[in-house]
Each structure stands twice: as structure tokens, then as C-alpha cells.
mmCIF file of C-alpha atoms in Angstrom:
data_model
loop_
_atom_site.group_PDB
_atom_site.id
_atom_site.type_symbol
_atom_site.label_atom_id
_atom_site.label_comp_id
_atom_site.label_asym_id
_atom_site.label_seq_id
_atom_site.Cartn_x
_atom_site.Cartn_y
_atom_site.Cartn_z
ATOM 1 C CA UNK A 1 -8.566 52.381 -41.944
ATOM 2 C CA UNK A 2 -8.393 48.723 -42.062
ATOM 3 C CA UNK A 3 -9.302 46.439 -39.458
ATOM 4 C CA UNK A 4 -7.830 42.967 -39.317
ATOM 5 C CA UNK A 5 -10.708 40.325 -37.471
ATOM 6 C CA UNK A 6 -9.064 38.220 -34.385
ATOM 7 C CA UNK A 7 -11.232 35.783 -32.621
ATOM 8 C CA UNK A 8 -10.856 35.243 -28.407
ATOM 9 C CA UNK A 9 -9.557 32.076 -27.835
ATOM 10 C CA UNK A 10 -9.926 30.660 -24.226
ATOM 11 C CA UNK A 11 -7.007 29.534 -22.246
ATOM 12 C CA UNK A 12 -7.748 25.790 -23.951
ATOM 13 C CA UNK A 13 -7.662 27.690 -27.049
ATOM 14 C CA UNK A 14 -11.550 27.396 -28.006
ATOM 15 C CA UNK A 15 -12.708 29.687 -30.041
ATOM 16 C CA UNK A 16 -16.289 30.263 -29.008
ATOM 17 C CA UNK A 17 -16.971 32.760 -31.567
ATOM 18 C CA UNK A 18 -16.812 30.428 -34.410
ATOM 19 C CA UNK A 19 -18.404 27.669 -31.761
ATOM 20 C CA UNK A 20 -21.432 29.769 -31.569
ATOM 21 C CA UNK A 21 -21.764 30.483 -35.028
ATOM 22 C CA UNK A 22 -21.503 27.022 -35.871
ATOM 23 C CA UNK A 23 -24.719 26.067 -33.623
ATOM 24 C CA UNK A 24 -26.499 28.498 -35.383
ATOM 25 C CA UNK A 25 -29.603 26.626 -36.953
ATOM 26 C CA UNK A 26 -30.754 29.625 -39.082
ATOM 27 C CA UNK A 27 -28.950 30.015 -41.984
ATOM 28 C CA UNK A 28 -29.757 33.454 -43.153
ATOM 29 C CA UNK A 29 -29.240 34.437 -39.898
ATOM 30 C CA UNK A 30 -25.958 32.619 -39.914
ATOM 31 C CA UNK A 31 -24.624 34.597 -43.422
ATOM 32 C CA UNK A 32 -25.806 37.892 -41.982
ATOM 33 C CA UNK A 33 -23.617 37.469 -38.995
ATOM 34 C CA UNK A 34 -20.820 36.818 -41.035
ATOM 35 C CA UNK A 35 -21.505 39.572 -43.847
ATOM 36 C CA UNK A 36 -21.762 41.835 -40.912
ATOM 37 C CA UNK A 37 -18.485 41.158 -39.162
ATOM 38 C CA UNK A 38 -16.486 41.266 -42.698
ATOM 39 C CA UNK A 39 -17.981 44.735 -43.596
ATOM 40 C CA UNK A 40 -16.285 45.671 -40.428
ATOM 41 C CA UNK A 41 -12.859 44.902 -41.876
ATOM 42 C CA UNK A 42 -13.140 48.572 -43.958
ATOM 43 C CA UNK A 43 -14.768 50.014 -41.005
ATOM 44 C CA UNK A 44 -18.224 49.859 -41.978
ATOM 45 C CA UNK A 45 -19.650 49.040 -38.502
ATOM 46 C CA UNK A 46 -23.324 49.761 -39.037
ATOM 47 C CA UNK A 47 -25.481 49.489 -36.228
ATOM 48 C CA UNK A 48 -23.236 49.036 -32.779
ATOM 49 C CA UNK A 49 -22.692 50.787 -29.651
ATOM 50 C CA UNK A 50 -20.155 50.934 -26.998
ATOM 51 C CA UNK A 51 -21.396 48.627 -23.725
ATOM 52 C CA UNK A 52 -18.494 49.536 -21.338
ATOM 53 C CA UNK A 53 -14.438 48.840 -20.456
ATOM 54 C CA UNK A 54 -13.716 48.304 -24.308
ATOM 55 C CA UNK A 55 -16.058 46.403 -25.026
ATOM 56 C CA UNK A 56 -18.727 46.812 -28.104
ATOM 57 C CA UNK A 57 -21.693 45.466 -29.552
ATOM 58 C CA UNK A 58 -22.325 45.196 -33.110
ATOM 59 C CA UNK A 59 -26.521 44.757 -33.121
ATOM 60 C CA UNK A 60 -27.973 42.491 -36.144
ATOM 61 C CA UNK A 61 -31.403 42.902 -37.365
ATOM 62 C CA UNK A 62 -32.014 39.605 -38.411
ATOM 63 C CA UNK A 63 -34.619 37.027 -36.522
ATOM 64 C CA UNK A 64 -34.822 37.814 -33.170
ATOM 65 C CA UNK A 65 -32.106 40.144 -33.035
ATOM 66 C CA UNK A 66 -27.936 39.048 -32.818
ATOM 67 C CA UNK A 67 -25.563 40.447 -31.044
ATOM 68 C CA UNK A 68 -21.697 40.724 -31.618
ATOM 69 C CA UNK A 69 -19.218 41.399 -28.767
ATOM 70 C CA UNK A 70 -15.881 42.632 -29.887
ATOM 71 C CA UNK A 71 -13.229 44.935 -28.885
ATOM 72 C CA UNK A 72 -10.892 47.007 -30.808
ATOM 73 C CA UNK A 73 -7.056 47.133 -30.138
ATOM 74 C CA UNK A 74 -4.216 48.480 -32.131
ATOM 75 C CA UNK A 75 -6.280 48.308 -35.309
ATOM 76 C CA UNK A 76 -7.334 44.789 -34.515
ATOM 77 C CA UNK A 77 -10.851 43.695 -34.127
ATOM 78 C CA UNK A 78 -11.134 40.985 -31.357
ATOM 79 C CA UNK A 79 -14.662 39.118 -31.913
ATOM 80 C CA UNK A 80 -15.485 37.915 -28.051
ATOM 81 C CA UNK A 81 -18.545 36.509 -28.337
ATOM 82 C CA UNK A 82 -21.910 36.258 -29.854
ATOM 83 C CA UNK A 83 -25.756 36.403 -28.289
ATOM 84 C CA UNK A 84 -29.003 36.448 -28.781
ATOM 85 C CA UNK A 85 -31.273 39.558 -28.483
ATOM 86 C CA UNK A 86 -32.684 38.631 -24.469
ATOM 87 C CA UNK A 87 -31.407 41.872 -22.486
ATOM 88 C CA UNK A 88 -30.767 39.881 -19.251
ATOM 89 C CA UNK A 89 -28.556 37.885 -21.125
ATOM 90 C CA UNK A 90 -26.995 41.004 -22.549
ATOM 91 C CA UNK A 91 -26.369 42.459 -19.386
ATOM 92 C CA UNK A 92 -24.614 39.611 -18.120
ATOM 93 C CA UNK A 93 -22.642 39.069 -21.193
ATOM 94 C CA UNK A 94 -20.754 42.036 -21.248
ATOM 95 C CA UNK A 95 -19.588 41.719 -18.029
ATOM 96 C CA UNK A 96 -17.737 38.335 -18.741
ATOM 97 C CA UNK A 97 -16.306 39.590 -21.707
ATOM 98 C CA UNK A 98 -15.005 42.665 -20.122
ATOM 99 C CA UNK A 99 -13.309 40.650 -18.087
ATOM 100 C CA UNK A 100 -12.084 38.305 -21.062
ATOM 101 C CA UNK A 101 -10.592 41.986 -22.657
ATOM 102 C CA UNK A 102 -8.837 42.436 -19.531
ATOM 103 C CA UNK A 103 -7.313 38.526 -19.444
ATOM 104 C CA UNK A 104 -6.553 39.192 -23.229
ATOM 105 C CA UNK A 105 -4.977 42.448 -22.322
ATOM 106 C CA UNK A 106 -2.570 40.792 -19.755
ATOM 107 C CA UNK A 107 -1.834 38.195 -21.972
ATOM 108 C CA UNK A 108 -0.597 40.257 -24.353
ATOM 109 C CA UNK A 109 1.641 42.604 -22.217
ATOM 110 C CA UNK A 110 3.275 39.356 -21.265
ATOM 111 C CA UNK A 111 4.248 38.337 -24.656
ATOM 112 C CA UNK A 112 2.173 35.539 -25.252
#
């Protein structure tokens, strides 16, 4: 199956994804994050694991560890954020984006 890549956009239509990436001084770091997320297109997710209410986390070997938060819907992969390897942070994170799936969700059902 093929996946097709979204990115969340906040209600101001940021798109902290790419925002993150961006800020990324490490550049091999940087192009593994990005090889990563495009081998997911065939669905060739490598290293992840399910966190909790949709959401997932693609892990990334590289440095001090990278994380991907994403959620899959209708054959869509919706990149919610990226973090660091810090497991408080972790924790934390995929509680906010849970609750970004659910805003997405509702979103959605309305037609928007």
C-alpha cells in the first residue's frame, strides 16, 4: 500500500513539522529525518511504535536519537510533530499531539 505524507497545520496554518526540521542544525541528521519519512510513503516504517489514541512514533537512530509523531488515516500519513530523544519530553509530547489528532479529526468530519 501507498501512503500519501500530510503535514498538521495549526489553526494559523503553521506547519511545525517542516518548522522543526528547518531549525535543525545537523545536517545528516536533518537528511535522515527526511529519508526516513519518504521510505514511509511504500510502507517501509522501520523502527516505530504505537504511543497511544492514534498516535505513532517513528524512532531515528541518528545523533542523539529523533523522534517522528504521525498518525495514519484513510491511507494518509499525518506528520504531527518532531522531537528529540529526552523521554520527559516524549511523554509530554504525545499527549499534545493526541489531542492535535483529535482537533484534526473534528476538523475533518466538518468538512474543512
Amino acid at each position: 500500500m501507498m501512503y500519501e505524507i500530510r503535514h498538521y497545520l495549526t489553526s494559523s496554518g503553521r506547519d511545525l513539522y517542516t518548522e522543526w526540521l528547518k531549525r535543525q542544525r545537523d545536517n545528516t541528521a536533518r537528511v535522515a529525518i527526511v529519508r526516513r519519512v519518504l521510505r514511509m510513503i511504500p510502507g517501509n516504517f522501520g523502527d516505530h511504535k504505537f504511543c497511544r489514541d492514534g498516535v505513532w512514533e517513528l524512532r531515528i537512530d541518528v545523533g542523539p536519537g529523533y523522534r517522528v509523531y504521525y498518525a495514519i488515516a484513510d491511507g494518509q500519513i499525518i506528520l504531527l510533530l518532531c522531537g528529540g530523544a529526552s523521554a520527559w519530553r516524549q511523554a509530554h509530547a504525545v499527549e499534545r499531539y493526541r489531542i492535535r489528532l483529535c482537533l484534526l479529526a473534528r476538523l475533518e468530519g466538518e468538512g474543512r
